[in-house]
Amino acid sequence: MTQRPKIGLALGSGGARGFAHIGVLQTLLHHGIPIDVIAGSSMGALLGSVYATGAPLTMMERLACHMPTTSWIDFTVPHRGFVAGERIHQLIKMLTKDYTFAQTSLPLAIVATDVERGERVVFTQGKLHDAVRASISIPGIFVPYEYQGRLLVDGGVIDRVPIMAARELGSDIVIAVDVGYFEKLPPVKNIIDIIIQATDIMQREMFTHSILHADFVVRPELDLMSATSFAGTGVEKAIEAGRSKMEALMPSLLEFLQKKGVSIGGSDAFTP
């Protein structure tokens, strides 16, 4: 029997907009789309790693909607960042069950950026919480993460949607989820918004080239949603935007996958 093509998800960076990944995952699994590989940058790394430990998506949604920012933000005297990152590191360790990459339910890659060498760093070994802590470190906001002689920051700086990382893990088909796309940016309210939106603009220009390597692209409609909208209804809106967009694209995705020889549904779908 011919082995079906492996499907990989490349989950991109985007701060609070990244919660749309939960809605995308929910819709894919609801329609029986098998997920064989995940690669993530920044928020995509966080959510992808939690999912890869077998966490139910319903639990991930509840946590995302009800987790107070005080549980993970620890402000520090600005030197290399406003947020020390120690509190969120411990939270990530708990959410990922202190797993290593070898313990995940499917192959996983997490992308970070070496800020001193200007290099892309792809984690596929070691502790998940170390890789995620590095990958979420938005420059100027989080203190960079020092790991094995490297000074690491947000994976989105160099690889907003890690399509090639998913390919390198053996994906034949890559579905790229880009939560950083926008036609109009939200209003700038403070210095954190300036840092994040300037980074978004830079990443958008870089991504126009790498997107060509994806087989299918999902761009939830998140215009005017700030990457810092972790409070209020922002998270719920992002999750719903992911669901709505993926549902709208499902007919074309199903047609594409069937042409590629992927049977939809059945026991090969990973549904934690």
mmCIF file of C-alpha atoms in Angstrom:
data_model
loop_
_atom_site.group_PDB
_atom_site.id
_atom_site.type_symbol
_atom_site.label_atom_id
_atom_site.label_comp_id
_atom_site.label_asym_id
_atom_site.label_seq_id
_atom_site.Cartn_x
_atom_site.Cartn_y
_atom_site.Cartn_z
ATOM 1 C CA MET A 1 0.000 0.000 0.000
ATOM 2 C CA THR A 2 1.327 3.421 -0.935
ATOM 3 C CA GLN A 3 2.115 5.557 2.093
ATOM 4 C CA ARG A 4 0.150 8.801 2.130
ATOM 5 C CA PRO A 5 2.013 12.129 2.071
ATOM 6 C CA LYS A 6 2.937 13.580 5.468
ATOM 7 C CA ILE A 7 1.176 16.803 6.395
ATOM 8 C CA GLY A 8 3.045 19.449 8.351
ATOM 9 C CA LEU A 9 1.772 22.609 10.011
ATOM 10 C CA ALA A 10 3.941 25.720 10.136
ATOM 11 C CA LEU A 11 2.551 27.938 12.903
ATOM 12 C CA GLY A 12 3.712 31.519 12.743
ATOM 13 C CA SER A 13 4.532 34.305 15.167
ATOM 14 C CA GLY A 14 2.175 37.136 16.040
ATOM 15 C CA GLY A 15 1.780 37.610 19.785
ATOM 16 C CA ALA A 16 -1.843 37.397 20.936
ATOM 17 C CA ARG A 17 -2.943 37.024 17.318
ATOM 18 C CA GLY A 18 -1.267 33.618 17.489
ATOM 19 C CA PHE A 19 -4.184 32.240 19.499
ATOM 20 C CA ALA A 20 -5.871 31.904 16.103
ATOM 21 C CA HIS A 21 -3.731 28.761 15.763
ATOM 22 C CA ILE A 22 -6.024 27.045 18.288
ATOM 23 C CA GLY A 23 -9.047 27.706 16.084
ATOM 24 C CA VAL A 24 -7.203 26.471 13.006
ATOM 25 C CA LEU A 25 -6.162 23.255 14.769
ATOM 26 C CA GLN A 26 -9.692 22.664 16.050
ATOM 27 C CA THR A 27 -11.129 22.965 12.550
ATOM 28 C CA LEU A 28 -8.515 20.750 10.934
ATOM 29 C CA LEU A 29 -9.119 17.980 13.445
ATOM 30 C CA HIS A 30 -12.891 18.378 13.245
ATOM 31 C CA HIS A 31 -12.653 17.627 9.518
ATOM 32 C CA GLY A 32 -10.300 14.693 10.057
ATOM 33 C CA ILE A 33 -7.208 16.290 8.533
ATOM 34 C CA PRO A 34 -4.199 14.276 9.749
ATOM 35 C CA ILE A 35 -1.389 16.300 11.303
ATOM 36 C CA ASP A 36 1.983 14.567 11.199
ATOM 37 C CA VAL A 37 4.486 17.341 11.916
ATOM 38 C CA ILE A 38 4.464 20.773 13.558
ATOM 39 C CA ALA A 39 6.981 23.599 13.328
ATOM 40 C CA GLY A 40 6.470 26.858 15.188
ATOM 41 C CA SER A 41 7.888 30.315 15.735
ATOM 42 C CA SER A 42 7.124 32.416 18.810
ATOM 43 C CA MET A 43 3.429 32.002 19.713
ATOM 44 C CA GLY A 44 3.250 29.236 17.124
ATOM 45 C CA ALA A 45 6.065 27.496 18.997
ATOM 46 C CA LEU A 46 4.244 27.792 22.320
ATOM 47 C CA LEU A 47 0.898 26.493 21.102
ATOM 48 C CA GLY A 48 2.453 23.883 18.816
ATOM 49 C CA SER A 49 4.547 22.462 21.649
ATOM 50 C CA VAL A 50 1.628 22.286 24.092
ATOM 51 C CA TYR A 51 -0.458 20.516 21.445
ATOM 52 C CA ALA A 52 2.396 18.094 20.693
ATOM 53 C CA THR A 53 2.448 16.969 24.336
ATOM 54 C CA GLY A 54 -1.085 15.648 23.863
ATOM 55 C CA ALA A 55 -2.974 18.524 25.507
ATOM 56 C CA PRO A 56 -6.651 18.638 24.450
ATOM 57 C CA LEU A 57 -7.517 21.687 22.371
ATOM 58 C CA THR A 58 -10.513 22.384 24.599
ATOM 59 C CA MET A 59 -8.156 22.736 27.552
ATOM 60 C CA MET A 60 -5.801 24.938 25.526
ATOM 61 C CA GLU A 61 -8.707 27.229 24.631
ATOM 62 C CA ARG A 62 -9.875 27.512 28.246
ATOM 63 C CA LEU A 63 -6.376 28.314 29.465
ATOM 64 C CA ALA A 64 -5.825 30.884 26.719
ATOM 65 C CA CYS A 65 -9.086 32.690 27.497
ATOM 66 C CA HIS A 66 -8.734 32.707 31.276
ATOM 67 C CA MET A 67 -4.992 32.949 31.972
ATOM 68 C CA PRO A 68 -4.314 36.314 33.686
ATOM 69 C CA THR A 69 -1.316 38.237 32.378
ATOM 70 C CA THR A 70 -0.048 38.573 35.958
ATOM 71 C CA SER A 71 0.653 34.821 35.920
ATOM 72 C CA TRP A 72 3.372 35.170 33.302
ATOM 73 C CA ILE A 73 4.605 38.766 33.163
ATOM 74 C CA ASP A 74 7.504 39.744 35.423
ATOM 75 C CA PHE A 75 8.658 43.257 34.613
ATOM 76 C CA THR A 76 12.280 44.123 35.208
ATOM 77 C CA VAL A 77 14.427 47.232 35.031
ATOM 78 C CA PRO A 78 14.926 47.694 31.272
ATOM 79 C CA HIS A 79 18.394 46.595 30.217
ATOM 80 C CA ARG A 80 17.921 43.943 27.559
ATOM 81 C CA GLY A 81 14.122 43.817 27.810
ATOM 82 C CA PHE A 82 11.096 44.927 29.827
ATOM 83 C CA VAL A 83 10.049 41.399 30.845
ATOM 84 C CA ALA A 84 12.518 39.124 32.641
ATOM 85 C CA GLY A 85 10.872 35.973 31.296
ATOM 86 C CA GLU A 86 11.487 33.771 34.339
ATOM 87 C CA ARG A 87 7.812 33.556 35.253
ATOM 88 C CA ILE A 88 6.675 32.610 31.755
ATOM 89 C CA HIS A 89 9.523 30.098 31.511
ATOM 90 C CA GLN A 90 8.167 28.265 34.536
ATOM 91 C CA LEU A 91 4.639 28.424 33.106
ATOM 92 C CA ILE A 92 5.852 26.965 29.795
ATOM 93 C CA LYS A 93 7.657 24.199 31.671
ATOM 94 C CA MET A 94 4.376 23.289 33.377
ATOM 95 C CA LEU A 95 2.281 23.507 30.194
ATOM 96 C CA THR A 96 4.707 21.301 28.252
ATOM 97 C CA LYS A 97 4.955 18.813 31.167
ATOM 98 C CA ASP A 98 8.746 19.242 31.271
ATOM 99 C CA TYR A 99 8.849 17.097 28.115
ATOM 100 C CA THR A 100 11.785 16.712 25.789
ATOM 101 C CA PHE A 101 11.333 16.704 22.013
ATOM 102 C CA ALA A 102 11.746 12.920 22.121
ATOM 103 C CA GLN A 103 8.577 12.633 24.237
ATOM 104 C CA THR A 104 6.187 14.525 21.963
ATOM 105 C CA SER A 105 3.344 12.759 20.192
ATOM 106 C CA LEU A 106 4.513 13.932 16.772
ATOM 107 C CA PRO A 107 7.701 15.438 15.341
ATOM 108 C CA LEU A 108 8.173 19.053 16.431
ATOM 109 C CA ALA A 109 10.573 21.848 15.497
ATOM 110 C CA ILE A 110 10.852 25.218 17.227
ATOM 111 C CA VAL A 111 12.636 28.163 15.636
ATOM 112 C CA ALA A 112 14.560 30.897 17.434
ATOM 113 C CA THR A 113 17.045 33.556 16.324
ATOM 114 C CA ASP A 114 20.648 33.912 17.503
ATOM 115 C CA VAL A 115 20.780 37.687 17.932
ATOM 116 C CA GLU A 116 24.591 37.836 18.075
ATOM 117 C CA ARG A 117 25.346 35.634 15.068
ATOM 118 C CA GLY A 118 22.283 36.506 13.009
ATOM 119 C CA GLU A 119 21.455 32.832 12.576
ATOM 120 C CA ARG A 120 18.290 30.756 12.456
ATOM 121 C CA VAL A 121 18.290 28.172 15.254
ATOM 122 C CA VAL A 122 15.995 25.161 14.918
ATOM 123 C CA PHE A 123 15.355 23.115 18.055
ATOM 124 C CA THR A 124 14.488 19.445 17.623
ATOM 125 C CA GLN A 125 16.229 18.148 20.758
ATOM 126 C CA GLY A 126 16.343 19.037 24.430
ATOM 127 C CA LYS A 127 13.616 20.401 26.680
ATOM 128 C CA LEU A 128 10.586 21.987 25.052
ATOM 129 C CA HIS A 129 10.423 24.770 27.608
ATOM 130 C CA ASP A 130 13.945 25.977 26.788
ATOM 131 C CA ALA A 131 13.186 26.094 23.067
ATOM 132 C CA VAL A 132 9.862 27.889 23.547
ATOM 133 C CA ARG A 133 11.322 30.412 26.001
ATOM 134 C CA ALA A 134 13.886 31.311 23.342
ATOM 135 C CA SER A 135 11.373 31.436 20.505
ATOM 136 C CA ILE A 136 8.902 33.809 22.240
ATOM 137 C CA SER A 137 11.537 36.377 23.229
ATOM 138 C CA ILE A 138 10.346 39.424 21.282
ATOM 139 C CA PRO A 139 13.371 41.740 20.990
ATOM 140 C CA GLY A 140 13.111 44.730 23.298
ATOM 141 C CA ILE A 141 10.172 43.215 25.190
ATOM 142 C CA PHE A 142 11.583 39.984 26.667
ATOM 143 C CA VAL A 143 15.095 39.604 27.988
ATOM 144 C CA PRO A 144 16.870 37.331 25.451
ATOM 145 C CA TYR A 145 17.331 33.720 26.489
ATOM 146 C CA GLU A 146 20.885 32.519 27.036
ATOM 147 C CA TYR A 147 21.213 28.873 26.030
ATOM 148 C CA GLN A 148 24.322 26.801 25.349
ATOM 149 C CA GLY A 149 26.472 29.819 24.596
ATOM 150 C CA ARG A 150 23.898 31.524 22.384
ATOM 151 C CA LEU A 151 21.799 34.632 22.986
ATOM 152 C CA LEU A 152 18.405 33.794 21.539
ATOM 153 C CA VAL A 153 15.359 35.880 20.629
ATOM 154 C CA ASP A 154 12.024 35.464 18.848
ATOM 155 C CA GLY A 155 12.013 32.950 16.002
ATOM 156 C CA GLY A 156 9.799 35.291 14.011
ATOM 157 C CA VAL A 157 12.684 37.714 13.576
ATOM 158 C CA ILE A 158 14.293 35.399 11.059
ATOM 159 C CA ASP A 159 11.496 32.940 10.195
ATOM 160 C CA ARG A 160 7.957 34.233 10.809
ATOM 161 C CA VAL A 161 6.232 31.069 9.568
ATOM 162 C CA PRO A 162 8.727 28.159 9.689
ATOM 163 C CA ILE A 163 7.761 26.386 6.495
ATOM 164 C CA MET A 164 11.218 24.985 5.779
ATOM 165 C CA ALA A 165 11.535 23.670 9.346
ATOM 166 C CA ALA A 166 8.389 21.627 8.727
ATOM 167 C CA ARG A 167 9.885 20.366 5.454
ATOM 168 C CA GLU A 168 13.109 19.430 7.232
ATOM 169 C CA LEU A 169 11.087 17.215 9.585
ATOM 170 C CA GLY A 170 9.802 15.234 6.605
ATOM 171 C CA SER A 171 6.595 17.019 5.617
ATOM 172 C CA ASP A 172 5.495 16.397 2.040
ATOM 173 C CA ILE A 173 2.710 18.958 2.313
ATOM 174 C CA VAL A 174 3.007 22.096 4.439
ATOM 175 C CA ILE A 175 0.010 24.111 5.612
ATOM 176 C CA ALA A 176 1.309 27.531 6.681
ATOM 177 C CA VAL A 177 -0.700 29.524 9.224
ATOM 178 C CA ASP A 178 0.244 33.184 9.027
ATOM 179 C CA VAL A 179 -1.211 35.238 11.881
ATOM 180 C CA GLY A 180 1.069 38.181 11.208
ATOM 181 C CA TYR A 181 -0.586 39.223 7.957
ATOM 182 C CA PHE A 182 -2.399 42.558 7.961
ATOM 183 C CA GLU A 183 -3.743 45.137 5.570
ATOM 184 C CA LYS A 184 -3.969 47.784 8.256
ATOM 185 C CA LEU A 185 -2.153 47.894 11.577
ATOM 186 C CA PRO A 186 -3.945 48.664 14.858
ATOM 187 C CA PRO A 187 -3.400 52.083 16.498
ATOM 188 C CA VAL A 188 -0.099 52.517 18.341
ATOM 189 C CA LYS A 189 -0.652 53.222 22.037
ATOM 190 C CA ASN A 190 2.739 52.782 23.695
ATOM 191 C CA ILE A 191 6.393 51.873 23.221
ATOM 192 C CA ILE A 192 5.628 48.155 23.284
ATOM 193 C CA ASP A 193 3.219 48.583 20.348
ATOM 194 C CA ILE A 194 5.913 50.482 18.444
ATOM 195 C CA ILE A 195 8.495 47.723 18.977
ATOM 196 C CA ILE A 196 6.118 44.918 18.043
ATOM 197 C CA GLN A 197 4.586 46.620 15.005
ATOM 198 C CA ALA A 198 7.974 47.646 13.652
ATOM 199 C CA THR A 199 9.008 43.988 13.954
ATOM 200 C CA ASP A 200 5.769 42.918 12.231
ATOM 201 C CA ILE A 201 6.499 45.192 9.265
ATOM 202 C CA MET A 202 10.015 43.815 8.899
ATOM 203 C CA GLN A 203 8.801 40.221 9.120
ATOM 204 C CA ARG A 204 6.095 40.825 6.533
ATOM 205 C CA GLU A 205 8.633 41.918 3.956
ATOM 206 C CA MET A 206 10.822 38.861 4.617
ATOM 207 C CA PHE A 207 7.882 36.462 4.497
ATOM 208 C CA THR A 208 6.833 37.478 0.984
ATOM 209 C CA HIS A 209 9.657 35.246 -0.267
ATOM 210 C CA SER A 210 9.434 32.256 2.087
ATOM 211 C CA ILE A 211 5.672 31.878 1.640
ATOM 212 C CA LEU A 212 6.354 30.467 -1.814
ATOM 213 C CA HIS A 213 7.566 27.253 -0.161
ATOM 214 C CA ALA A 214 4.153 26.507 1.406
ATOM 215 C CA ASP A 215 1.586 24.274 -0.261
ATOM 216 C CA PHE A 216 -1.418 25.890 1.394
ATOM 217 C CA VAL A 217 -1.635 29.192 3.291
ATOM 218 C CA VAL A 218 -4.153 30.139 5.993
ATOM 219 C CA ARG A 219 -4.364 33.803 6.994
ATOM 220 C CA PRO A 220 -6.969 34.435 9.712
ATOM 221 C CA GLU A 221 -8.588 37.851 9.460
ATOM 222 C CA LEU A 222 -6.989 39.680 12.379
ATOM 223 C CA ASP A 223 -6.703 43.242 11.076
ATOM 224 C CA LEU A 224 -6.674 45.884 13.814
ATOM 225 C CA MET A 225 -6.042 43.252 16.497
ATOM 226 C CA SER A 226 -2.958 44.141 18.475
ATOM 227 C CA ALA A 227 -0.316 41.502 19.139
ATOM 228 C CA THR A 228 -0.585 42.558 22.807
ATOM 229 C CA SER A 229 -4.351 41.873 23.150
ATOM 230 C CA PHE A 230 -3.960 39.198 25.819
ATOM 231 C CA ALA A 231 -6.718 40.618 28.049
ATOM 232 C CA GLY A 232 -10.465 41.004 27.563
ATOM 233 C CA THR A 233 -12.047 39.371 24.539
ATOM 234 C CA GLY A 234 -8.979 39.583 22.291
ATOM 235 C CA VAL A 235 -7.980 35.942 22.763
ATOM 236 C CA GLU A 236 -11.512 34.654 22.097
ATOM 237 C CA LYS A 237 -11.729 36.760 18.938
ATOM 238 C CA ALA A 238 -8.396 35.421 17.690
ATOM 239 C CA ILE A 239 -9.438 31.798 18.252
ATOM 240 C CA GLU A 240 -12.737 32.400 16.458
ATOM 241 C CA ALA A 241 -10.918 34.127 13.580
ATOM 242 C CA GLY A 242 -8.773 31.008 13.172
ATOM 243 C CA ARG A 243 -11.829 28.745 13.167
ATOM 244 C CA SER A 244 -13.765 30.925 10.734
ATOM 245 C CA LYS A 245 -10.934 31.263 8.236
ATOM 246 C CA MET A 246 -10.028 27.590 8.285
ATOM 247 C CA GLU A 247 -13.676 26.610 7.876
ATOM 248 C CA ALA A 248 -14.025 28.945 4.888
ATOM 249 C CA LEU A 249 -10.925 27.438 3.282
ATOM 250 C CA MET A 250 -11.824 23.823 4.069
ATOM 251 C CA PRO A 251 -13.440 22.953 0.704
ATOM 252 C CA SER A 252 -10.347 24.052 -1.209
ATOM 253 C CA LEU A 253 -8.027 22.328 1.292
ATOM 254 C CA LEU A 254 -9.956 19.059 1.092
ATOM 255 C CA GLU A 255 -9.866 19.175 -2.698
ATOM 256 C CA PHE A 256 -6.133 19.878 -2.668
ATOM 257 C CA LEU A 257 -5.361 17.055 -0.224
ATOM 258 C CA GLN A 258 -7.456 14.535 -2.094
ATOM 259 C CA LYS A 259 -5.560 15.336 -5.279
ATOM 260 C CA LYS A 260 -2.349 14.674 -3.341
ATOM 261 C CA GLY A 261 -3.580 11.264 -2.232
ATOM 262 C CA VAL A 262 -4.482 12.093 1.371
ATOM 263 C CA SER A 263 -7.485 10.195 2.705
ATOM 264 C CA ILE A 264 -9.531 12.410 4.993
ATOM 265 C CA GLY A 265 -10.515 11.172 8.451
ATOM 266 C CA GLY A 266 -9.784 7.709 9.757
ATOM 267 C CA SER A 267 -7.383 6.443 12.401
ATOM 268 C CA ASP A 268 -4.346 8.317 11.104
ATOM 269 C CA ALA A 269 -5.651 11.690 12.294
ATOM 270 C CA PHE A 270 -3.878 12.821 15.469
ATOM 271 C CA THR A 271 -6.588 13.976 17.876
ATOM 272 C CA PRO A 272 -5.336 14.450 21.425
#
